[in-house]
mmCIF file of C-alpha atoms in Angstrom:
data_model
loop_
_atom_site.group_PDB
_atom_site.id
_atom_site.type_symbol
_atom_site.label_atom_id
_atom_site.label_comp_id
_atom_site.label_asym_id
_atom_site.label_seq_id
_atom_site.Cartn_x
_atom_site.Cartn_y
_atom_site.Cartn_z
ATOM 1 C CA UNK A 1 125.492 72.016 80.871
ATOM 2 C CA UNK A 2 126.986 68.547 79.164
ATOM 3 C CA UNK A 3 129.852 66.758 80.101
ATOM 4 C CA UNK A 4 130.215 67.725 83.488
ATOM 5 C CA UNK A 5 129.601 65.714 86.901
ATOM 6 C CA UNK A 6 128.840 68.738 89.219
ATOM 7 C CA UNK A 7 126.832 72.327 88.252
ATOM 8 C CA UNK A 8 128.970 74.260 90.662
ATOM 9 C CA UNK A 9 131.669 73.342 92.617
ATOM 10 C CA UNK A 10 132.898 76.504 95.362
ATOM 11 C CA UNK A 11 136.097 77.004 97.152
ATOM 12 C CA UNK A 12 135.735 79.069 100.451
ATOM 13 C CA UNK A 13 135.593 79.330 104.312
ATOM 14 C CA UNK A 14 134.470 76.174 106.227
ATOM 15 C CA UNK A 15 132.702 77.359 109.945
ATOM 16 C CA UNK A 16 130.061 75.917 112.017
ATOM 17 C CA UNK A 17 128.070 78.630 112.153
ATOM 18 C CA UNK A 18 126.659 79.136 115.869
ATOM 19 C CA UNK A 19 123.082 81.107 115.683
ATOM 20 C CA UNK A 20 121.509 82.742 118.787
ATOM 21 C CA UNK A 21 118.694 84.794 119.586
ATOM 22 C CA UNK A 22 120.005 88.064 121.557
ATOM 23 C CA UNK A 23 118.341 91.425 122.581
ATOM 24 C CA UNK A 24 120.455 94.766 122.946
ATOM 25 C CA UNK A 25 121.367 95.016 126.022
ATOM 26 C CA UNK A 26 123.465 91.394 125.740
ATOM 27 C CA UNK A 27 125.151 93.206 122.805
ATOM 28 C CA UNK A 28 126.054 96.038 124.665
ATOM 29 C CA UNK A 29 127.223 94.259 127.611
ATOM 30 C CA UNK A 30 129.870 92.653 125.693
ATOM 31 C CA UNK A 31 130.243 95.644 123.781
ATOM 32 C CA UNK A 32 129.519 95.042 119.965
ATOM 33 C CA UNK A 33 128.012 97.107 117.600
ATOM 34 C CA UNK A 34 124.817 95.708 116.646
ATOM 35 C CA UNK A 35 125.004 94.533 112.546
ATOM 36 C CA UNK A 36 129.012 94.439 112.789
ATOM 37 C CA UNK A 37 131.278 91.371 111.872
ATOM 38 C CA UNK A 38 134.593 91.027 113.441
ATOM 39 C CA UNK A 39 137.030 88.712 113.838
ATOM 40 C CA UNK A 40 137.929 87.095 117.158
ATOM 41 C CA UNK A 41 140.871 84.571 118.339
ATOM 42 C CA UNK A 42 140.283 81.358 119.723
ATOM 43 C CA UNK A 43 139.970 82.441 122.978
ATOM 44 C CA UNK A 44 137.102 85.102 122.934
ATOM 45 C CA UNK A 45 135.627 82.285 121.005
ATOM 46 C CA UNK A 46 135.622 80.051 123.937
ATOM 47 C CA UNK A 47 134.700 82.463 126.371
ATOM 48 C CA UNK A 48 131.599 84.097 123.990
ATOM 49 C CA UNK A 49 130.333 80.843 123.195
ATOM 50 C CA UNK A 50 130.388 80.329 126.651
ATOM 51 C CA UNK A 51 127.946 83.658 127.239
ATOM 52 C CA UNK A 52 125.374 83.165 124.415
ATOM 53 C CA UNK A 53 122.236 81.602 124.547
ATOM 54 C CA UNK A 54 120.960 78.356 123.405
ATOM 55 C CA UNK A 55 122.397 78.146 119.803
ATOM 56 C CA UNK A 56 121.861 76.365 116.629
ATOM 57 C CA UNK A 57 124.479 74.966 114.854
ATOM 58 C CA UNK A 58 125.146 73.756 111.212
ATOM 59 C CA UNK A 59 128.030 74.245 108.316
ATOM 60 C CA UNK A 60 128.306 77.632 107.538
ATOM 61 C CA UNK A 61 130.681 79.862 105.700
ATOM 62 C CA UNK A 62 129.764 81.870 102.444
ATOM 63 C CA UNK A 63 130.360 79.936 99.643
ATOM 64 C CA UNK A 64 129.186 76.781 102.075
ATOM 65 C CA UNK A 65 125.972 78.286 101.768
ATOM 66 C CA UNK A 66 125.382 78.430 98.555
ATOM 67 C CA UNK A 67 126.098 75.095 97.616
ATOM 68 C CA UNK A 68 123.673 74.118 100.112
ATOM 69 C CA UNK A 69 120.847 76.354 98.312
ATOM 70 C CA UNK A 70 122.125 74.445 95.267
ATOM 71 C CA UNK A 71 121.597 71.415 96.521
ATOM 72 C CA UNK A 72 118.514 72.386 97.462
ATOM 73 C CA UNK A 73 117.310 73.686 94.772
ATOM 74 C CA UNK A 74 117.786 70.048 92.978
ATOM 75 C CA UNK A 75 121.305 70.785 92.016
ATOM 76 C CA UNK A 76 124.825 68.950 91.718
ATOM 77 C CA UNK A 77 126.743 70.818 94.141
ATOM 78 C CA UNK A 78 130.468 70.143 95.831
ATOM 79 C CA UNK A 79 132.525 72.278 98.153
ATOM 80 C CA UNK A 80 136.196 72.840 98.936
ATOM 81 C CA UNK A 81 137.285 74.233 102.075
ATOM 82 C CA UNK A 82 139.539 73.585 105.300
ATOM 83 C CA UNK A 83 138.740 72.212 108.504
ATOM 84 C CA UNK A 84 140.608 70.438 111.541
ATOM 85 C CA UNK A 85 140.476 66.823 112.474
ATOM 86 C CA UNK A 86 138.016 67.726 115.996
ATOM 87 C CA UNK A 87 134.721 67.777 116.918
ATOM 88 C CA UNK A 88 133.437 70.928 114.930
ATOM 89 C CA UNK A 89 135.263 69.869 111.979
ATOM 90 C CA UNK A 90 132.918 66.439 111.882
ATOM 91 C CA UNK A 91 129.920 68.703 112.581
ATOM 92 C CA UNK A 92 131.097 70.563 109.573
ATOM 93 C CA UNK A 93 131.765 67.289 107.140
ATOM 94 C CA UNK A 94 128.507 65.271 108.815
ATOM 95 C CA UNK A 95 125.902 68.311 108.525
ATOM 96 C CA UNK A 96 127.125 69.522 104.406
ATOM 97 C CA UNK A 97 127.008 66.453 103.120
ATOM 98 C CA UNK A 98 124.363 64.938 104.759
ATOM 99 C CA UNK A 99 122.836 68.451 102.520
ATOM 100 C CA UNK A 100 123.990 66.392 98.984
ATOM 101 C CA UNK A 101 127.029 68.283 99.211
ATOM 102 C CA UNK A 102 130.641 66.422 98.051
ATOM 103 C CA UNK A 103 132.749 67.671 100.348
ATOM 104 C CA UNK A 104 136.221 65.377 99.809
ATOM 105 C CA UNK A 105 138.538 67.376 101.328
ATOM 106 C CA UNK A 106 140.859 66.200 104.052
ATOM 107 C CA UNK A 107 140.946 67.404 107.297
ATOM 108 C CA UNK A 108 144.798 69.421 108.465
ATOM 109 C CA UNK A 109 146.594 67.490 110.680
ATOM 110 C CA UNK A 110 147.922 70.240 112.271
ATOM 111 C CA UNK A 111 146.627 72.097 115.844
ATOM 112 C CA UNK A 112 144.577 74.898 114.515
ATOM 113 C CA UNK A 113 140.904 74.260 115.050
ATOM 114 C CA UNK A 114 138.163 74.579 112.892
ATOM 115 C CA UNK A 115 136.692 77.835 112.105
ATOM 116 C CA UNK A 116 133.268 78.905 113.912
ATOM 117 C CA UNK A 117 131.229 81.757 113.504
ATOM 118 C CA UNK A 118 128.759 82.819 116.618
ATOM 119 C CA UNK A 119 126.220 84.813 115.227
ATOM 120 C CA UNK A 120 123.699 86.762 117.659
ATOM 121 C CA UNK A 121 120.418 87.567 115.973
ATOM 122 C CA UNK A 122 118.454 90.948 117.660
ATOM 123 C CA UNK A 123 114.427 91.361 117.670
ATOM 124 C CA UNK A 124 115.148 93.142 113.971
ATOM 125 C CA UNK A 125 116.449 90.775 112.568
ATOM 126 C CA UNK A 126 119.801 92.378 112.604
ATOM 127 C CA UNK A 127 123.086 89.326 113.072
ATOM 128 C CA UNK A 128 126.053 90.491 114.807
ATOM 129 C CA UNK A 129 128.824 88.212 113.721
ATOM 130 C CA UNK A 130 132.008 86.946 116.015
ATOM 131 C CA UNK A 131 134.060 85.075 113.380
ATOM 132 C CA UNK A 132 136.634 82.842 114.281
ATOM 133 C CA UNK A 133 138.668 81.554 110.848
ATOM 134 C CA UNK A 134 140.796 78.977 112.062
ATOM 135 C CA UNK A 135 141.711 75.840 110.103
ATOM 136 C CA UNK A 136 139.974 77.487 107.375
ATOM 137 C CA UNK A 137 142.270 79.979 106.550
ATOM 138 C CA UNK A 138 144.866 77.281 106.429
ATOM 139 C CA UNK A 139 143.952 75.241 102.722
ATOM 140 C CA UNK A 140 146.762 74.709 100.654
ATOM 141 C CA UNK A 141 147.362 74.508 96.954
ATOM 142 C CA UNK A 142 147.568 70.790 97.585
ATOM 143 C CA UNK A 143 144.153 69.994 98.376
ATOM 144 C CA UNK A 144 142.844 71.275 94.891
ATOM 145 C CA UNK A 145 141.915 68.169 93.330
ATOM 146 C CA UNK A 146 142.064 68.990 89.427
ATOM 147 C CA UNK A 147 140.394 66.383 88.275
ATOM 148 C CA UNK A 148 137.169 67.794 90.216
ATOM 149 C CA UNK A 149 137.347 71.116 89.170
ATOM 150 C CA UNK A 150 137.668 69.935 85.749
ATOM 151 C CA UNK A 151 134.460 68.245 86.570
ATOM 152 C CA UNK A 152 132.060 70.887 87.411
ATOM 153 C CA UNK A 153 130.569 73.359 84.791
ATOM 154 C CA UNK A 154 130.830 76.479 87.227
ATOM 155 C CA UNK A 155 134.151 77.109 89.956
ATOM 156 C CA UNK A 156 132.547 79.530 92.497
ATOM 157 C CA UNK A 157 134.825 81.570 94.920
ATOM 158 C CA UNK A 158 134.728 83.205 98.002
ATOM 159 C CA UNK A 159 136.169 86.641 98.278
ATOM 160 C CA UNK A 160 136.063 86.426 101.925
ATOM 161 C CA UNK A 161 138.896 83.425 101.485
ATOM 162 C CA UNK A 162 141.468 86.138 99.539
ATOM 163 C CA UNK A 163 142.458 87.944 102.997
ATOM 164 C CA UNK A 164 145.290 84.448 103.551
ATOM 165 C CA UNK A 165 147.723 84.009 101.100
ATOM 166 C CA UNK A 166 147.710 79.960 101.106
ATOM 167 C CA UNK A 167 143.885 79.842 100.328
ATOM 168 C CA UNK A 168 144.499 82.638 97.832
ATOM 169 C CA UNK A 169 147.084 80.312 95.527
ATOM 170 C CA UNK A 170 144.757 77.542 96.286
ATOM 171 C CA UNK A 171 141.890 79.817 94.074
ATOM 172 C CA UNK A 172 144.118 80.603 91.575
ATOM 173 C CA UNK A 173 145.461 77.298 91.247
ATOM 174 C CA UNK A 174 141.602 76.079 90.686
ATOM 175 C CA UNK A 175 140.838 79.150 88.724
ATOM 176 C CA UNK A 176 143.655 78.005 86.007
ATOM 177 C CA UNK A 177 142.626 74.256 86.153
ATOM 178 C CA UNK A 178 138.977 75.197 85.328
ATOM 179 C CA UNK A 179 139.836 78.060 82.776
ATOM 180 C CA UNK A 180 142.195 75.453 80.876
ATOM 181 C CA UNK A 181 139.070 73.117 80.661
ATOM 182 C CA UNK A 182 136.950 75.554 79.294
ATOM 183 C CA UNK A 183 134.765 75.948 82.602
ATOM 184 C CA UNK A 184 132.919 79.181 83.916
ATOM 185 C CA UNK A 185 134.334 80.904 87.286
ATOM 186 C CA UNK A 186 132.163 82.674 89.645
ATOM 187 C CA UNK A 187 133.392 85.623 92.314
ATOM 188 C CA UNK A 188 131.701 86.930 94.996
ATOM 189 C CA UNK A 189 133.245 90.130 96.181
ATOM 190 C CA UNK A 190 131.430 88.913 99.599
ATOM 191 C CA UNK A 191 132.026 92.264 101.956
ATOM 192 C CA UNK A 192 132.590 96.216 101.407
ATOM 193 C CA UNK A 193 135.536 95.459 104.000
ATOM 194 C CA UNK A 194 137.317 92.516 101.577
ATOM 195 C CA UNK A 195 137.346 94.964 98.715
ATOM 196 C CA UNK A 196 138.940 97.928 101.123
ATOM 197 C CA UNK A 197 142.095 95.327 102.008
ATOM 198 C CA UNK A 198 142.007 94.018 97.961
ATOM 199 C CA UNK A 199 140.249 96.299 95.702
ATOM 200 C CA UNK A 200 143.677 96.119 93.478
ATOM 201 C CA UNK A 201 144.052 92.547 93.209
ATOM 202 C CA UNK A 202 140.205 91.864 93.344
ATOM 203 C CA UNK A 203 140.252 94.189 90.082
ATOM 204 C CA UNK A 204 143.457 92.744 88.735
ATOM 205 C CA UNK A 205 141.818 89.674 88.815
ATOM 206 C CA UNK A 206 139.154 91.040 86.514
ATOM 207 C CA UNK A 207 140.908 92.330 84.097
ATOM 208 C CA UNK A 208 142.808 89.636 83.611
ATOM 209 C CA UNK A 209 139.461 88.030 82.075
ATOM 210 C CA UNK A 210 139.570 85.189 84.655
ATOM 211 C CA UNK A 211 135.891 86.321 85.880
ATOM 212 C CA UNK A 212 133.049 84.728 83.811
ATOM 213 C CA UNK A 213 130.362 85.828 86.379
ATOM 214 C CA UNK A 214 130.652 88.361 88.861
ATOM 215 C CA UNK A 215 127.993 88.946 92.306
ATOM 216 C CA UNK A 216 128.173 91.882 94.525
ATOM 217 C CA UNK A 217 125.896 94.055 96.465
ATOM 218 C CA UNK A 218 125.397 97.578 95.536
ATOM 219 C CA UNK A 219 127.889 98.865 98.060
ATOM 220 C CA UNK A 220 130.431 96.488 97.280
ATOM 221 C CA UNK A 221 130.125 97.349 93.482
ATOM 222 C CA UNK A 222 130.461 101.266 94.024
ATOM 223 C CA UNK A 223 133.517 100.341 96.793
ATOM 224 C CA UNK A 224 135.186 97.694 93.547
ATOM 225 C CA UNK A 225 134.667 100.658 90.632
ATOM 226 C CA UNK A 226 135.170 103.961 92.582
ATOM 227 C CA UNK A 227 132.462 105.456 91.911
ATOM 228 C CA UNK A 228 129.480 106.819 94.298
ATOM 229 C CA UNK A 229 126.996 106.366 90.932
ATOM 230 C CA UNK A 230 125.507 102.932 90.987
ATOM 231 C CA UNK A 231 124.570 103.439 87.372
ATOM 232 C CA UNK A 232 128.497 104.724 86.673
ATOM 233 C CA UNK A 233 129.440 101.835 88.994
ATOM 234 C CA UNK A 234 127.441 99.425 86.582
ATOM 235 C CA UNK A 235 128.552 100.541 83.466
ATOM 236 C CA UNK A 236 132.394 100.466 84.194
ATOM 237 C CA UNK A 237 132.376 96.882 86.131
ATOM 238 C CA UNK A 238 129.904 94.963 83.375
ATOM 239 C CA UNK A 239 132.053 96.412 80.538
ATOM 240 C CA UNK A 240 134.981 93.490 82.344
ATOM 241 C CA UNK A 241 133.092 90.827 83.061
ATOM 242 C CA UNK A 242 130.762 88.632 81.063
ATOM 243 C CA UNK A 243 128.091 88.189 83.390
ATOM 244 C CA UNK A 244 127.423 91.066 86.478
ATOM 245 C CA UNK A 245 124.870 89.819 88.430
ATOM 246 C CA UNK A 246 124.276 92.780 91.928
ATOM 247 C CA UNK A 247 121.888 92.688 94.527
ATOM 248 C CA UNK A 248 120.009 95.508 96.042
ATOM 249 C CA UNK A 249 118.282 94.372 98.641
ATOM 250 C CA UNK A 250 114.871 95.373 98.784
ATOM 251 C CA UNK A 251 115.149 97.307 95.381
ATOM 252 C CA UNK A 252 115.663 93.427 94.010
ATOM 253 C CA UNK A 253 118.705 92.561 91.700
ATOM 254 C CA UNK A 254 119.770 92.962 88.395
ATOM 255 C CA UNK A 255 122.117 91.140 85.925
ATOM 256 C CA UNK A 256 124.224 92.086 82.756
ATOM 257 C CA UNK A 257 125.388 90.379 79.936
ATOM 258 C CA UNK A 258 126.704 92.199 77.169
ATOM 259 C CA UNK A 259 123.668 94.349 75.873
ATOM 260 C CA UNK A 260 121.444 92.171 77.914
ATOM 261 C CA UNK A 261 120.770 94.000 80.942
ATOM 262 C CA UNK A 262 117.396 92.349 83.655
ATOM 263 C CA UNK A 263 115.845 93.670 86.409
ATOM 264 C CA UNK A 264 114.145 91.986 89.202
ATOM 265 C CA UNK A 265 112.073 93.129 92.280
ATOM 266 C CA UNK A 266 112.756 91.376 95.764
ATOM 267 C CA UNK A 267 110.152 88.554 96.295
ATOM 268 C CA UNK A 268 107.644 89.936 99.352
ATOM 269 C CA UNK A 269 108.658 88.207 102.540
ATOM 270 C CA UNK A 270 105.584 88.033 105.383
ATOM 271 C CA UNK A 271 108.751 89.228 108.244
ATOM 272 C CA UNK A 272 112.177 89.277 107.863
ATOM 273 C CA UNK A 273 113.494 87.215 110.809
ATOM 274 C CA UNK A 274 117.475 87.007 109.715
ATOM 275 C CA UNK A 275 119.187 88.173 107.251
ATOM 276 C CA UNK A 276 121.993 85.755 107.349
ATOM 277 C CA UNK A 277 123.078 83.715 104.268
ATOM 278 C CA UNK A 278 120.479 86.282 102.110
ATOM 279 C CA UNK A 279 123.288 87.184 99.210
ATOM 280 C CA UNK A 280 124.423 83.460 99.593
ATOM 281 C CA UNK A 281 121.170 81.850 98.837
ATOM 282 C CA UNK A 282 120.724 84.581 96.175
ATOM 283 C CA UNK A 283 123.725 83.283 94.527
ATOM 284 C CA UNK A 284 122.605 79.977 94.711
ATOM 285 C CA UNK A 285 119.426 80.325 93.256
ATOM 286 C CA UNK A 286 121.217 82.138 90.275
ATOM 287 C CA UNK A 287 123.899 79.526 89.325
ATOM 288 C CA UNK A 288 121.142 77.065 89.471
ATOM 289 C CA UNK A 289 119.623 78.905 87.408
ATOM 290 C CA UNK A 290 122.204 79.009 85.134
ATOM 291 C CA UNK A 291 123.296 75.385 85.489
ATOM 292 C CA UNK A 292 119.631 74.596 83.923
ATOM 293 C CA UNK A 293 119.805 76.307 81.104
ATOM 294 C CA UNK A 294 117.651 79.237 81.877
ATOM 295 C CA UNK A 295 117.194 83.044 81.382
ATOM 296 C CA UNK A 296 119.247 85.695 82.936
ATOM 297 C CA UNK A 297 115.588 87.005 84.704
ATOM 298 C CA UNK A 298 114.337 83.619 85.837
ATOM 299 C CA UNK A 299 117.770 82.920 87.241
ATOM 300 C CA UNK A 300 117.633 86.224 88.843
ATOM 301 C CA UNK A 301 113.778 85.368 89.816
ATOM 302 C CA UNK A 302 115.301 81.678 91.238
ATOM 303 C CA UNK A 303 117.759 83.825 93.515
ATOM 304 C CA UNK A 304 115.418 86.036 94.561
ATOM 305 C CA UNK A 305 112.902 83.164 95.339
ATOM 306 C CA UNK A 306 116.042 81.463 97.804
ATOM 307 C CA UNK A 307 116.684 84.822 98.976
ATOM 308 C CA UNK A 308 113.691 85.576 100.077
ATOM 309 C CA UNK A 309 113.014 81.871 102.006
ATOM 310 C CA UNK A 310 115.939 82.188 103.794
ATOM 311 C CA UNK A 311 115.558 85.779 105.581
ATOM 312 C CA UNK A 312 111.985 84.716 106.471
ATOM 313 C CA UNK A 313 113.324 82.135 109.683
ATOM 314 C CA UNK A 314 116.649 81.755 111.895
ATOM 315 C CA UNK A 315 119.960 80.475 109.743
ATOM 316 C CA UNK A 316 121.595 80.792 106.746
ATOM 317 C CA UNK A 317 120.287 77.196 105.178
ATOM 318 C CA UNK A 318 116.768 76.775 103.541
ATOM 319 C CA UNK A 319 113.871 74.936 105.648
ATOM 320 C CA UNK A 320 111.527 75.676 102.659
ATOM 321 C CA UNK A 321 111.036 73.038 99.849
ATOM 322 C CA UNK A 322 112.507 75.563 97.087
ATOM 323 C CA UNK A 323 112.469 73.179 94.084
ATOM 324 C CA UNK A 324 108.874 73.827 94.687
ATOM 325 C CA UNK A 325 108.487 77.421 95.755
ATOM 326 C CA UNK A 326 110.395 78.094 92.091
ATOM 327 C CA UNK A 327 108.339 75.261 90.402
ATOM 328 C CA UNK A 328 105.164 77.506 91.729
ATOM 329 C CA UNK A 329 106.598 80.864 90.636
ATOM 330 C CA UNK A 330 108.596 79.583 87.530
ATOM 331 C CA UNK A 331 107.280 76.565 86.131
#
């Protein structure tokens, strides 16, 4: 895309993103339900940190994630997103751009740390994620910096950031500045449970035509339309949106635009060690896609590609070289 500084430039949840190995019995012990994500105060974030095993940990956060595949992948990425002036915050500003990633925004002065997410992984590849949102949930209007949006051919947002109201403005704000300068703007509905609390305004949103391109998994695209059909599901959402692009796990993913409508199958992974960061990278490796100019199915292929490398080992970040795995598959 011409006359723009960054491909994609995403606005969502900034957490250090604490991985573990765990086995069942630790996960009954403290009495979570194995695949479940909740949300936890600072305290039981202390005090569960405290219990876990030997942990990895990196910048996380949805949207986080995908610029990192972006990056990856070869691509001009930047990020927006909250987090305190402390230790975790410096892990979180050191470890994404050390990735390629800008990453200009300022740390809050204010007493609310920064967000962390401890994520126990079971023998099956199953995460169980404690989430604690923090400073994250704290980014104001303020920090947009317009001249950046305006700067980057795709604005990519994080549904998981709509739950606050401050971050919410803070989207809308960017979603105007990048509209107004003829930009595209990417949603990710992110989890069944966002659309439950904001299946009005998610929709709202839609309809309003603010939505260029439009990612969900096949549950959260039933839960958005209200219907139990996945074809009826398909055929109501797509008819809003210019580009629907929904993931189906091991069925693969499929994308449409207008008439245009592209099916991939899920690139064959040797063992699926964690799942975490799989629709992420899968978004990554289609707005990369898209950023170079190509198809609907070889984006699709490209996300399917970063999907599948990231499942295959612990973490939600690529340890692959994908410019090359899609270079092999893709030319």
């Amino acid at each position: 895309m011409t006359d723009t500084r960054l491909d994609v430039l995403a606005i969502g949840n900034a957490i250090v993103d604490v991985i573990a190995a765990a086995d069942d019995a630790f996960l009954e012990a403290e009495g979570l339900a194995r695949g479940s994500m909740r949300l936890i105060d600072a305290d039981e974030a202390t005090r569960l940190y405290g219990r876990m095993g030997q942990g990895r940990e990196t910048s996380g956060g949805s949207a986080a994630n995908t610029v990192a595949g972006i990056a990856a992948l070869g691509g001009r990425a930047g990020f927006i997103g909250q987090v305190a002036g402390d230790q975790l915050g410096e892990i979180f500003r050191h470890d994404i751009t050390g990735l390629g990633v800008e990453f200009t925004t300022p740390a809050s002065a204010g007493a609310v740390p920064t967000a962390r997410c401890l994520i126990l992984v079971t023998p099956d590849a199953q995460r169980t994620m404690n989430t604690f949102l923090g400073a994250s949930q704290h980014l104001p209007a303020a920090a947009i910096d317009a001249k950046q949006i305006e700067s980057a051919a795709i604005l990519y947002l994080e549904g998981y950031l709509w739950d606050p109201e401050e971050p919410r403005w803070a989207m809308i704000k960017a979603i105007d500045i990048a509209r107004n300068a003829g930009r595209k703007v990417a949603f990710t509905l992110s989890d069944s449970f966002c659309i439950a609390r904001h299946r009005d305004g998610f929709n709202q949103l839609i309809d309003s035509g603010k939505i260029d391109i439009l990612f969900a998994n096949e549950e959260e695209l039933k839960a958005l339309a209200g219907e139990e059909d996945f074809g009826a599901a398909m055929a109501a959402t797509s008819r809003r949106v210019e580009t629907l692009v929904v993931t189906r796990s091991e069925k693969g993913a499929v994308a449409l635009r207008g008439k245009e409508r592209v099916s991939v199958p899920a690139e064959p992974v040797a063992q699926v060690v964690d799942t975490t960061g799989a629709g992420d990278l899968f978004a990554a490796g289609f707005l990369a896609g898209q950023a170079q100019g190509r198809s609907l199915e070889q984006s699709l292929r490209m996300g399917a590609i970063a999907a599948a490398e990231v499942i295959s080992h612990y973490g939600a970040r690529p340890e692959a070289d994908l410019k090359a795995l899609v270079a092999e598959a893709l030319g």
